PDB file of C-alpha atoms and ligand atoms in Angstrom:
ATOM      1  CA  MET A1051     102.515  19.191 133.603  1.00 77.00           C
ATOM      2  CA  THR A1052     105.882  20.716 132.778  1.00 96.00           C
ATOM      3  CA  PHE A1053     108.170  18.939 130.329  1.00 98.00           C
ATOM      4  CA  ALA A1054     111.577  19.083 132.012  1.00 98.00           C
ATOM      5  CA  ALA A1055     114.611  19.210 129.723  1.00 99.00           C
ATOM      6  CA  THR A1056     118.068  18.655 131.213  1.00 99.00           C
ATOM      7  CA  VAL A1057     120.962  19.061 128.806  1.00 99.00           C
ATOM      8  CA  LEU A1058     124.437  17.804 129.707  1.00 99.00           C
ATOM      9  CA  THR A1059     126.925  19.808 127.673  1.00 99.00           C
ATOM     10  CA  LEU A1060     130.331  21.482 127.627  1.00 98.00           C
ATOM     11  CA  TYR A1061     128.586  24.559 126.194  1.00 98.00           C
ATOM     12  CA  PRO A1062     125.584  25.402 128.412  1.00 98.00           C
ATOM     13  CA  ASP A1063     125.487  28.922 126.917  1.00 98.00           C
ATOM     14  CA  MET A1064     124.074  27.365 123.736  1.00 98.00           C
ATOM     15  CA  PHE A1065     120.770  26.796 125.623  1.00 99.00           C
ATOM     16  CA  PRO A1066     117.941  27.605 125.333  1.00 98.00           C
ATOM     17  CA  GLY A1067     119.379  29.388 122.251  1.00 98.00           C
ATOM     18  CA  PRO A1068     116.840  29.211 119.434  1.00 98.00           C
ATOM     19  CA  LEU A1069     114.350  27.567 121.797  1.00 98.00           C
ATOM     20  CA  GLY A1070     114.181  30.855 123.725  1.00 98.00           C
ATOM     21  CA  ILE A1071     112.276  32.596 120.916  1.00 98.00           C
ATOM     22  CA  SER A1072     108.968  32.210 119.075  1.00 97.00           C
ATOM     23  CA  LEU A1073     106.576  29.397 120.092  1.00 97.00           C
ATOM     24  CA  ALA A1074     109.102  27.467 122.199  1.00 98.00           C
ATOM     25  CA  GLY A1075     110.312  30.658 123.895  1.00 98.00           C
ATOM     26  CA  ARG A1076     106.822  31.724 124.868  1.00 98.00           C
ATOM     27  CA  ALA A1077     106.073  28.215 126.109  1.00 98.00           C
ATOM     28  CA  LEU A1078     109.271  28.359 128.202  1.00 98.00           C
ATOM     29  CA  GLU A1079     108.156  31.679 129.724  1.00 98.00           C
ATOM     30  CA  ARG A1080     104.720  30.228 130.481  1.00 97.00           C
ATOM     31  CA  GLY A1081     106.333  27.233 132.183  1.00 98.00           C
ATOM     32  CA  ASP A1082     105.002  24.619 129.729  1.00 98.00           C
ATOM     33  CA  TRP A1083     108.556  23.279 129.682  1.00 98.00           C
ATOM     34  CA  SER A1084     111.730  23.951 131.636  1.00 98.00           C
ATOM     35  CA  MET A1085     115.380  24.014 130.620  1.00 98.00           C
ATOM     36  CA  ASP A1086     118.363  23.101 132.777  1.00 98.00           C
ATOM     37  CA  ALA A1087     121.702  23.243 130.933  1.00 99.00           C
ATOM     38  CA  VAL A1088     124.313  21.477 133.048  1.00 99.00           C
ATOM     39  CA  GLN A1089     128.071  21.897 132.562  1.00 98.00           C
ATOM     40  CA  ILE A1090     129.649  18.433 132.205  1.00 98.00           C
ATOM     41  CA  ARG A1091     132.987  19.916 133.342  1.00 98.00           C
ATOM     42  CA  ASP A1092     131.520  20.457 136.827  1.00 98.00           C
ATOM     43  CA  PHE A1093     131.718  16.667 137.264  1.00 98.00           C
ATOM     44  CA  ALA A1094     135.428  16.365 136.431  1.00 98.00           C
ATOM     45  CA  LYS A1095     137.488  14.505 138.987  1.00 97.00           C
ATOM     46  CA  ASP A1096     140.761  16.447 138.966  1.00 98.00           C
ATOM     47  CA  LYS A1097     141.848  19.990 139.648  1.00 98.00           C
ATOM     48  CA  HIS A1098     142.351  20.677 135.931  1.00 98.00           C
ATOM     49  CA  ARG A1099     138.675  19.815 135.397  1.00 98.00           C
ATOM     50  CA  THR A1100     139.568  17.283 132.679  1.00 98.00           C
ATOM     51  CA  VAL A1101     136.624  15.848 130.731  1.00 98.00           C
ATOM     52  CA  ASP A1102     138.428  14.043 127.902  1.00 98.00           C
ATOM     53  CA  ASP A1103     141.460  11.946 127.135  1.00 98.00           C
ATOM     54  CA  THR A1104     143.238  10.437 124.135  1.00 98.00           C
ATOM     55  CA  PRO A1105     141.645   7.422 122.428  1.00 98.00           C
ATOM     56  CA  ALA A1106     142.820   4.021 123.566  1.00 98.00           C
ATOM     57  CA  GLY A1107     144.546   2.320 120.655  1.00 98.00           C
ATOM     58  CA  GLY A1108     145.607   5.659 119.181  1.00 98.00           C
ATOM     59  CA  GLY A1109     144.124   7.905 116.554  1.00 97.00           C
ATOM     60  CA  ALA A1110     143.024  11.488 116.220  1.00 96.00           C
ATOM     61  CA  GLY A1111     140.920  13.513 118.629  1.00 97.00           C
ATOM     62  CA  MET A1112     139.779  13.151 122.211  1.00 98.00           C
ATOM     63  CA  VAL A1113     137.185  10.961 123.914  1.00 98.00           C
ATOM     64  CA  LEU A1114     134.813  12.041 126.717  1.00 98.00           C
ATOM     65  CA  LYS A1115     135.618  10.172 129.921  1.00 98.00           C
ATOM     66  CA  ALA A1116     133.121   7.565 131.178  1.00 98.00           C
ATOM     67  CA  ASP A1117     133.591   8.421 134.874  1.00 98.00           C
ATOM     68  CA  VAL A1118     132.854  12.124 134.309  1.00 98.00           C
ATOM     69  CA  LEU A1119     129.862  11.353 132.090  1.00 99.00           C
ATOM     70  CA  ALA A1120     128.471   8.896 134.651  1.00 99.00           C
ATOM     71  CA  SER A1121     128.591  11.518 137.420  1.00 99.00           C
ATOM     72  CA  ALA A1122     126.863  14.063 135.167  1.00 99.00           C
ATOM     73  CA  ILE A1123     124.158  11.524 134.226  1.00 99.00           C
ATOM     74  CA  ASP A1124     123.620  10.480 137.857  1.00 99.00           C
ATOM     75  CA  HIS A1125     123.213  14.130 138.837  1.00 98.00           C
ATOM     76  CA  ALA A1126     120.708  14.717 136.012  1.00 99.00           C
ATOM     77  CA  ARG A1127     118.696  11.641 136.999  1.00 98.00           C
ATOM     78  CA  SER A1128     118.446  12.873 140.577  1.00 98.00           C
ATOM     79  CA  THR A1129     117.212  16.338 139.533  1.00 98.00           C
ATOM     80  CA  ASN A1130     114.990  15.106 136.672  1.00 98.00           C
ATOM     81  CA  PRO A1131     113.671  11.720 137.870  1.00 98.00           C
ATOM     82  CA  GLY A1132     111.713   9.607 135.423  1.00 97.00           C
ATOM     83  CA  ALA A1133     113.135  11.288 132.330  1.00 98.00           C
ATOM     84  CA  PRO A1134     114.956   9.008 129.855  1.00 98.00           C
ATOM     85  CA  VAL A1135     118.614   9.730 129.052  1.00 99.00           C
ATOM     86  CA  LEU A1136     119.290  10.286 125.351  1.00 99.00           C
ATOM     87  CA  ALA A1137     122.894  10.433 124.141  1.00 99.00           C
ATOM     88  CA  MET A1138     123.348  12.338 120.893  1.00 99.00           C
ATOM     89  CA  THR A1139     125.515  10.257 118.566  1.00 98.00           C
ATOM     90  CA  PRO A1140     125.657   9.522 114.838  1.00 98.00           C
ATOM     91  CA  ARG A1141     125.943   5.848 115.849  1.00 98.00           C
ATOM     92  CA  GLY A1142     122.517   5.950 117.508  1.00 98.00           C
ATOM     93  CA  LYS A1143     119.083   4.892 116.336  1.00 98.00           C
ATOM     94  CA  PRO A1144     117.677   7.531 113.978  1.00 98.00           C
ATOM     95  CA  ILE A1145     115.129   9.586 115.922  1.00 98.00           C
ATOM     96  CA  SER A1146     111.560   9.251 114.618  1.00 97.00           C
ATOM     97  CA  GLN A1147     108.391  11.277 114.992  1.00 97.00           C
ATOM     98  CA  ALA A1148     106.874   8.316 116.863  1.00 96.00           C
ATOM     99  CA  ARG A1149     109.672   8.449 119.470  1.00 98.00           C
ATOM    100  CA  ILE A1150     109.328  12.245 119.687  1.00 98.00           C
ATOM    101  CA  ARG A1151     105.604  11.795 120.447  1.00 98.00           C
ATOM    102  CA  GLU A1152     106.396   9.346 123.251  1.00 98.00           C
ATOM    103  CA  LEU A1153     108.974  11.714 124.723  1.00 98.00           C
ATOM    104  CA  ALA A1154     106.624  14.711 124.518  1.00 98.00           C
ATOM    105  CA  ALA A1155     103.945  12.728 126.383  1.00 98.00           C
ATOM    106  CA  GLY A1156     106.400  11.919 129.194  1.00 98.00           C
ATOM    107  CA  PRO A1157     107.960  13.888 132.050  1.00 98.00           C
ATOM    108  CA  GLY A1158     110.872  15.243 129.985  1.00 98.00           C
ATOM    109  CA  ALA A1159     114.277  14.213 128.712  1.00 99.00           C
ATOM    110  CA  ILE A1160     117.939  14.266 129.703  1.00 99.00           C
ATOM    111  CA  LEU A1161     120.077  14.949 126.632  1.00 99.00           C
ATOM    112  CA  LEU A1162     123.771  14.143 126.651  1.00 99.00           C
ATOM    113  CA  CYS A1163     125.799  16.130 124.117  1.00 99.00           C
ATOM    114  CA  GLY A1164     129.102  14.784 122.840  1.00 98.00           C
ATOM    115  CA  ARG A1165     132.067  16.723 121.496  1.00 98.00           C
ATOM    116  CA  PHE A1166     135.386  15.748 119.936  1.00 97.00           C
ATOM    117  CA  GLU A1167     135.367  12.039 118.918  1.00 97.00           C
ATOM    118  CA  GLY A1168     132.431  11.240 121.197  1.00 97.00           C
ATOM    119  CA  PHE A1169     131.908   9.110 124.308  1.00 98.00           C
ATOM    120  CA  ASP A1170     133.835   6.308 125.981  1.00 98.00           C
ATOM    121  CA  GLU A1171     131.721   3.330 124.843  1.00 98.00           C
ATOM    122  CA  ARG A1172     131.467   1.909 128.375  1.00 98.00           C
ATOM    123  CA  ILE A1173     129.008   4.659 129.352  1.00 98.00           C
ATOM    124  CA  PHE A1174     126.371   2.840 127.279  1.00 98.00           C
ATOM    125  CA  GLU A1175     126.919  -0.339 129.272  1.00 98.00           C
ATOM    126  CA  GLY A1176     127.265   1.321 132.667  1.00 98.00           C
ATOM    127  CA  ARG A1177     124.170   3.520 132.459  1.00 98.00           C
ATOM    128  CA  ASP A1178     120.708   3.162 130.937  1.00 98.00           C
ATOM    129  CA  VAL A1179     121.240   5.433 127.938  1.00 98.00           C
ATOM    130  CA  GLU A1180     119.390   5.554 124.617  1.00 98.00           C
ATOM    131  CA  GLU A1181     121.711   6.376 121.706  1.00 98.00           C
ATOM    132  CA  VAL A1182     120.000   8.771 119.312  1.00 98.00           C
ATOM    133  CA  SER A1183     121.048  10.082 115.899  1.00 98.00           C
ATOM    134  CA  VAL A1184     119.407  13.024 114.143  1.00 98.00           C
ATOM    135  CA  GLY A1185     120.438  11.810 110.688  1.00 98.00           C
ATOM    136  CA  ASP A1186     123.294  10.467 108.614  1.00 98.00           C
ATOM    137  CA  ILE A1187     125.394  13.599 109.026  1.00 98.00           C
ATOM    138  CA  VAL A1188     128.271  14.413 111.371  1.00 98.00           C
ATOM    139  CA  LEU A1189     127.890  17.499 113.580  1.00 98.00           C
ATOM    140  CA  SER A1190     130.714  19.076 115.565  1.00 98.00           C
ATOM    141  CA  GLY A1191     128.798  18.511 118.797  1.00 98.00           C
ATOM    142  CA  GLY A1192     125.583  17.091 120.193  1.00 98.00           C
ATOM    143  CA  GLU A1193     124.126  20.501 121.080  1.00 99.00           C
ATOM    144  CA  CYS A1194     122.436  21.151 117.715  1.00 98.00           C
ATOM    145  CA  ALA A1195     121.093  17.592 117.791  1.00 99.00           C
ATOM    146  CA  ALA A1196     119.674  18.141 121.297  1.00 99.00           C
ATOM    147  CA  LEU A1197     118.060  21.397 120.160  1.00 99.00           C
ATOM    148  CA  MET A1198     116.416  19.529 117.278  1.00 98.00           C
ATOM    149  CA  VAL A1199     115.031  16.806 119.523  1.00 98.00           C
ATOM    150  CA  LEU A1200     113.752  19.327 122.057  1.00 98.00           C
ATOM    151  CA  ASP A1201     112.208  21.578 119.410  1.00 98.00           C
ATOM    152  CA  ALA A1202     110.305  18.600 117.982  1.00 98.00           C
ATOM    153  CA  CYS A1203     109.032  17.654 121.467  1.00 98.00           C
ATOM    154  CA  ILE A1204     108.099  21.155 122.600  1.00 98.00           C
ATOM    155  CA  ARG A1205     105.893  21.939 119.609  1.00 98.00           C
ATOM    156  CA  LEU A1206     103.776  18.901 120.540  1.00 97.00           C
ATOM    157  CA  LEU A1207     103.179  19.956 124.157  1.00 98.00           C
ATOM    158  CA  PRO A1208      99.554  20.890 124.861  1.00 96.00           C
ATOM    159  CA  GLY A1209      98.876  24.567 124.165  1.00 94.00           C
ATOM    160  CA  VAL A1210     102.190  25.292 122.434  1.00 95.00           C
ATOM    161  CA  MET A1211     100.946  25.335 118.850  1.00 91.00           C
ATOM    162  CA  GLY A1212      97.959  27.444 117.840  1.00 79.00           C
ATOM    163  CA  ALA A1213      95.825  25.113 115.735  1.00 68.00           C
ATOM    164  CA  ALA A1214      95.747  21.670 117.321  1.00 57.00           C
ATOM    165  CA  SER A1215      95.229  19.915 113.975  1.00 54.00           C
ATOM    166  CA  SER A1216      98.459  21.232 112.474  1.00 57.00           C
ATOM    167  CA  GLY A1217     100.350  18.830 114.735  1.00 58.00           C
ATOM    168  CA  THR A1218      98.681  15.695 113.440  1.00 66.00           C
ATOM    169  CA  GLU A1219      98.419  16.227 109.671  1.00 74.00           C
ATOM    170  CA  GLU A1220     102.087  16.705 109.082  1.00 83.00           C
ATOM    171  CA  SER A1221     104.847  14.757 107.418  1.00 85.00           C
ATOM    172  CA  PHE A1222     105.554  11.388 109.095  1.00 88.00           C
ATOM    173  CA  GLU A1223     102.496  11.454 111.359  1.00 79.00           C
ATOM    174  CA  ASP A1224     100.763   8.831 109.204  1.00 85.00           C
ATOM    175  CA  GLY A1225     103.985   7.476 107.733  1.00 92.00           C
ATOM    176  CA  LEU A1226     103.713   9.730 104.674  1.00 96.00           C
ATOM    177  CA  LEU A1227     105.271  13.028 103.622  1.00 97.00           C
ATOM    178  CA  GLU A1228     102.797  15.859 103.712  1.00 97.00           C
ATOM    179  CA  TYR A1229     100.934  17.039 100.591  1.00 98.00           C
ATOM    180  CA  PRO A1230     102.123  20.331  99.031  1.00 98.00           C
ATOM    181  CA  HIS A1231     100.760  23.706 100.207  1.00 98.00           C
ATOM    182  CA  TYR A1232      99.862  26.836  98.268  1.00 98.00           C
ATOM    183  CA  THR A1233      98.670  30.298  99.202  1.00 98.00           C
ATOM    184  CA  ARG A1234      97.717  33.547  97.453  1.00 98.00           C
ATOM    185  CA  PRO A1235      98.361  34.952  94.888  1.00 98.00           C
ATOM    186  CA  VAL A1236      96.506  32.435  92.714  1.00 98.00           C
ATOM    187  CA  GLU A1237      99.003  33.118  89.922  1.00 98.00           C
ATOM    188  CA  TRP A1238     102.723  33.695  90.518  1.00 98.00           C
ATOM    189  CA  GLU A1239     105.249  33.911  87.686  1.00 98.00           C
ATOM    190  CA  GLY A1240     102.784  32.144  85.432  1.00 98.00           C
ATOM    191  CA  ARG A1241     102.224  29.273  87.863  1.00 98.00           C
ATOM    192  CA  THR A1242      98.740  28.748  89.271  1.00 98.00           C
ATOM    193  CA  ILE A1243      97.445  27.053  92.376  1.00 98.00           C
ATOM    194  CA  PRO A1244      96.031  23.618  91.389  1.00 98.00           C
ATOM    195  CA  GLU A1245      92.394  23.964  90.286  1.00 98.00           C
ATOM    196  CA  VAL A1246      91.101  21.382  92.764  1.00 98.00           C
ATOM    197  CA  LEU A1247      92.266  23.455  95.762  1.00 98.00           C
ATOM    198  CA  ARG A1248      90.095  26.344  94.544  1.00 98.00           C
ATOM    199  CA  SER A1249      87.041  24.145  93.898  1.00 98.00           C
ATOM    200  CA  GLY A1250      85.610  24.301  97.423  1.00 98.00           C
ATOM    201  CA  ASP A1251      84.849  20.552  97.136  1.00 98.00           C
ATOM    202  CA  HIS A1252      86.313  19.269 100.401  1.00 98.00           C
ATOM    203  CA  ALA A1253      86.018  15.580  99.588  1.00 98.00           C
ATOM    204  CA  LYS A1254      87.822  16.124  96.292  1.00 98.00           C
ATOM    205  CA  ILE A1255      90.492  18.213  98.021  1.00 98.00           C
ATOM    206  CA  ALA A1256      91.057  15.529 100.672  1.00 98.00           C
ATOM    207  CA  ALA A1257      91.367  12.842  97.968  1.00 98.00           C
ATOM    208  CA  TRP A1258      93.826  14.993  95.973  1.00 98.00           C
ATOM    209  CA  ARG A1259      95.939  15.663  99.052  1.00 98.00           C
ATOM    210  CA  LYS A1260      96.043  11.973  99.952  1.00 97.00           C
ATOM    211  CA  ARG A1261      97.142  11.055  96.423  1.00 98.00           C
ATOM    212  CA  GLN A1262      99.823  13.782  96.431  1.00 98.00           C
ATOM    213  CA  ALA A1263     101.145  12.614  99.806  1.00 97.00           C
ATOM    214  CA  GLU A1264     101.333   9.045  98.510  1.00 97.00           C
ATOM    215  CA  ASP A1265     102.969  10.006  95.191  1.00 98.00           C
ATOM    216  CA  HIS A1266     105.573  12.223  96.855  1.00 98.00           C
ATOM    217  CA  THR A1267     106.406   9.613  99.462  1.00 98.00           C
ATOM    218  CA  ARG A1268     106.721   6.852  96.846  1.00 98.00           C
ATOM    219  CA  SER A1269     109.088   8.881  94.648  1.00 98.00           C
ATOM    220  CA  ARG A1270     111.090  10.787  97.282  1.00 98.00           C
ATOM    221  CA  ARG A1271     111.236   8.355 100.181  1.00 98.00           C
ATOM    222  CA  PRO A1272     110.897   4.745  99.005  1.00 98.00           C
ATOM    223  CA  ASP A1273     111.985   3.641 102.512  1.00 96.00           C
ATOM    224  CA  LEU A1274     109.009   5.398 104.138  1.00 96.00           C
ATOM    225  CA  TRP A1275     106.674   4.217 101.397  1.00 97.00           C
ATOM    226  CA  GLU A1276     107.613   0.574 101.924  1.00 97.00           C
ATOM    227  CA  ARG A1277     106.950   0.858 105.661  1.00 95.00           C
ATOM    228  CA  HIS A1278     103.658   2.668 105.060  1.00 95.00           C
ATOM    229  CA  VAL A1279     102.438  -0.036 102.663  1.00 95.00           C
ATOM    230  CA  ASP A1280     103.459  -2.801 105.078  1.00 94.00           C
ATOM    231  CA  ALA A1281     101.638  -1.091 107.969  1.00 91.00           C
ATOM    232  CA  ARG A1282      98.557  -0.486 105.805  1.00 89.00           C
ATOM    233  CA  ASP A1283      98.449  -4.111 104.645  1.00 92.00           C
ATOM    234  CA  GLN A1284      98.920  -5.346 108.176  1.00 91.00           C
ATOM    235  CA  SER A1285      96.127  -3.209 109.606  1.00 88.00           C
ATOM    236  CA  ALA A1286      93.862  -4.268 106.720  1.00 89.00           C
ATOM    237  CA  SER A1287      94.466  -7.965 107.454  1.00 87.00           C
ATOM    238  CA  GLY A1288      94.063  -7.261 111.181  1.00 82.00           C
ATOM    239  CA  ALA A1289      90.698  -5.626 110.474  1.00 75.00           C
ATOM    240  CA  ARG A1290      89.613  -8.621 108.399  1.00 70.00           C
ATOM    241  CA  HIS A1291      90.551 -10.966 111.253  1.00 66.00           C
ATOM    242  CA  SER A1292      88.677  -8.942 113.845  1.00 57.00           C
ATOM    243  CA  THR A1293      85.445  -8.841 111.781  1.00 51.00           C
ATOM    244  CA  LYS A1294      85.586 -12.663 111.498  1.00 47.00           C
ATOM    245  CA  ASP A1295      85.896 -13.068 115.272  1.00 47.00           C
TER     246      ASP A1295
HETATM  247  N1  SAH B1249     133.598  10.357 115.930  1.00 54.81           N
HETATM  248  C1  SAH B1249     132.172  10.337 115.894  1.00 54.81           C
HETATM  249  C2  SAH B1249     131.611  11.703 115.573  1.00 54.81           C
HETATM  250  C3  SAH B1249     131.765  12.690 116.690  1.00 54.81           C
HETATM  251  S1  SAH B1249     130.978  14.195 116.328  1.00 54.81           S
HETATM  252  C4  SAH B1249     131.694   9.364 114.828  1.00 54.81           C
HETATM  253  O1  SAH B1249     132.313   9.294 113.765  1.00 54.81           O
HETATM  254  O2  SAH B1249     130.678   8.695 115.050  1.00 54.81           O
HETATM  255  C5  SAH B1249     130.913  14.925 117.926  1.00 54.81           C
HETATM  256  C6  SAH B1249     129.606  14.841 118.639  1.00 54.81           C
HETATM  257  O3  SAH B1249     128.595  15.453 117.866  1.00 54.81           O
HETATM  258  C7  SAH B1249     129.084  13.445 118.902  1.00 54.81           C
HETATM  259  O4  SAH B1249     129.623  12.892 120.082  1.00 54.81           O
HETATM  260  C8  SAH B1249     127.597  13.662 119.038  1.00 54.81           C
HETATM  261  O5  SAH B1249     127.243  14.062 120.348  1.00 54.81           O
HETATM  262  C9  SAH B1249     127.352  14.826 118.096  1.00 54.81           C
HETATM  263  N2  SAH B1249     126.795  14.398 116.802  1.00 54.81           N
HETATM  264  C10 SAH B1249     127.424  14.435 115.612  1.00 54.81           C
HETATM  265  N3  SAH B1249     126.634  13.983 114.624  1.00 54.81           N
HETATM  266  C11 SAH B1249     125.458  13.634 115.187  1.00 54.81           C
HETATM  267  C12 SAH B1249     124.246  13.083 114.690  1.00 54.81           C
HETATM  268  N4  SAH B1249     124.080  12.790 113.394  1.00 54.81           N
HETATM  269  N5  SAH B1249     123.246  12.854 115.570  1.00 54.81           N
HETATM  270  C13 SAH B1249     123.401  13.121 116.895  1.00 54.81           C
HETATM  271  N6  SAH B1249     124.531  13.641 117.422  1.00 54.81           N
HETATM  272  C14 SAH B1249     125.563  13.901 116.581  1.00 54.81           C
END
């Protein structure tokens, strides 16, 4: 099955961009996914092809018009049926690896890229649109955000990454940051690879990696750690319940 990406943007030349090279690029050539970059301006209603207007209530910048956006979204839905519409916005729900997995398992995605001050708010009421943020930063446009979301999806598509296991052991997949990696030389600038990784004792290595992942998550990402502990406790109590039944 092909993962169909439709991107609604004022800058279609930005696509596939970096997704045209390396793993994603080869997967695109093979037809594992497809890319349709649609010019939002083509859905403008006037002869000047206007896509934006000044903000109601005043203030700096320009706002993308709801009527133009709606026509672009309706067009995308008709050419890419079944795919959810994701609007890139710093006001959206932070994207997660769990959501990326769901998207990658589906038929594709329609990604709406903002520019200027963003979208007329009524588009989120008038159309079924999921507001997505790629982090607490402000980009100049949604295109880089859309590329991030697509890159994360594409690498999960069957056959795109070489070793299947490298998709499941990574940061966030079990709610933890990944353990640290090392490779040859054994000694570099006086620093050596941890002894345990050279021991050949796979059980010991697995235990060390688990502890490292936990320690790093606890100290670097207390938010993730709290969620991980909650989930672990919940599944432990769930397991206890089910053995009683
Ligand atoms: N005035 C807006 C920012 C607009 S930035 C605000 O303060 O919320 C212009 C466009 O860049 C946005 O419409 C959005 O499409 C994109 N963008 C900026 N930061 C983003 C982020 N963190 N995640 C997703 N999209 C973002």
